[in-house]
Phi, psi and omega in degrees: 000324179291324181293320180294326177292321182291316180291332175294314177299321179296322179295312183289346175278351178293163177292156177306322181295321180291322178289326182292348176304327181256031182301142179302131178264150179304137178085003179240164180246009182237157180129187183263139176128188179271138182270339191234155177287158175291139177287175184291326185239338183228135181261152171282145184227084186203142171255131192210144163232134180239134180224155164279112187263350182202143174101179184301324182296333179293336176271329180285326180232069182293135182208033181283122182293143180288338178232147356292161189300324184274002186303308184300313182299314182295317181295319179301313181293318181295312184294324177298319179292321180293321178297318177301319177297317179298320178300317179292323177298317180298319177297316180295317179296325178298315181292325180288345173275359182086015181254165171295152185304330186273346190297310182297318179297319178294321182297320181266005182052060193300334181291343178264353184288140180248181181234124174250125185244132174252138174251110187249135169235120178256099183290160174303145182238130181295336179228072186297339180290347182263354185224166166235151173300316171206145185291162178301136180194166168249154188280153182268035190233174165286303172224155175237127177256114187252129168252133178227156178280195188277359181272122178297157178175326182286132174231143174245153180263131175218122178054040177080002180246147177264126185242127180289136175259103183293134179292142177241126184300135177057037178224154176258151165259131179250120176258140169280131180262170180303323185294323177290327176298320179291309186291334177273004180056040175085359179291324168256144182239130177294153186254130172283135180212165179211172180233129175266155174241171179224177184255013184238323186217145177282167181223137177247140174214156185222084176281135179246113186262117180274102193229149182270170169299157187297331183275000179295134177275127180254120181200160180299145176295128186297330180293346180265357186258151177199180178298326180270351178227071183288165179297137177269337186236146177281160176286139178207158173276149180301328179302322179293317180296311187293328178293323177295326181291319185271341180291322183255144175292161177293125183235357185092354177278155181265108179301324184302332182295337180287351180255006177292143173274148171282161179306323181289330181283327183277000000 
């Protein structure tokens, strides 16, 4: 965990020209730069590089920066360990749904799921009240494993209130993503969250998004459905979900609600 933080700091210490080598290309979701447009009243305040760090997508959309030199080696080792953790989480979540440990993994074809990792640096801001590190949103993943440094900033929404998540040294924060909310038929709920910035010290964070290939069909697990518990969400391909996420800027609205079935449809 310390090594991934160090190579991240080394990357953001590079010159703008060196970082721009990995600039986000049109039509892709990986690379260096900002992913989202500025909101109407609040701007995002973050320096970021996002890569596919594990799985087939990492070969289809390679975006590993050439500098710092140890970046690739450290990321490869780190992502392999995070994926193993995600696999265990999926098994545990399956059992807490009342299913056998393998059912949830088989349903999402877990062996094809990849890992997309963002390296975020939120620099100090002279007017932090005018910006957010990132706007309120829920994640586009089954689960997200987040590593953050010792600087507070992450907030989650509960009952209309924003609650600070204090950083814990050498520990991960695990977020439930929209995809798990769909496949669990709403038994698990994705968490809305945002990032605050401050005017004194920068903050580093490393969210790891456990995500499927674009052609994967996302739908509730059939073992969770019955006449008294009909499907809440329609079947869709992940490509449809992800295109909706990136077409619109983050606004605080829940994209997942657009996939709800009406009572007559379910």
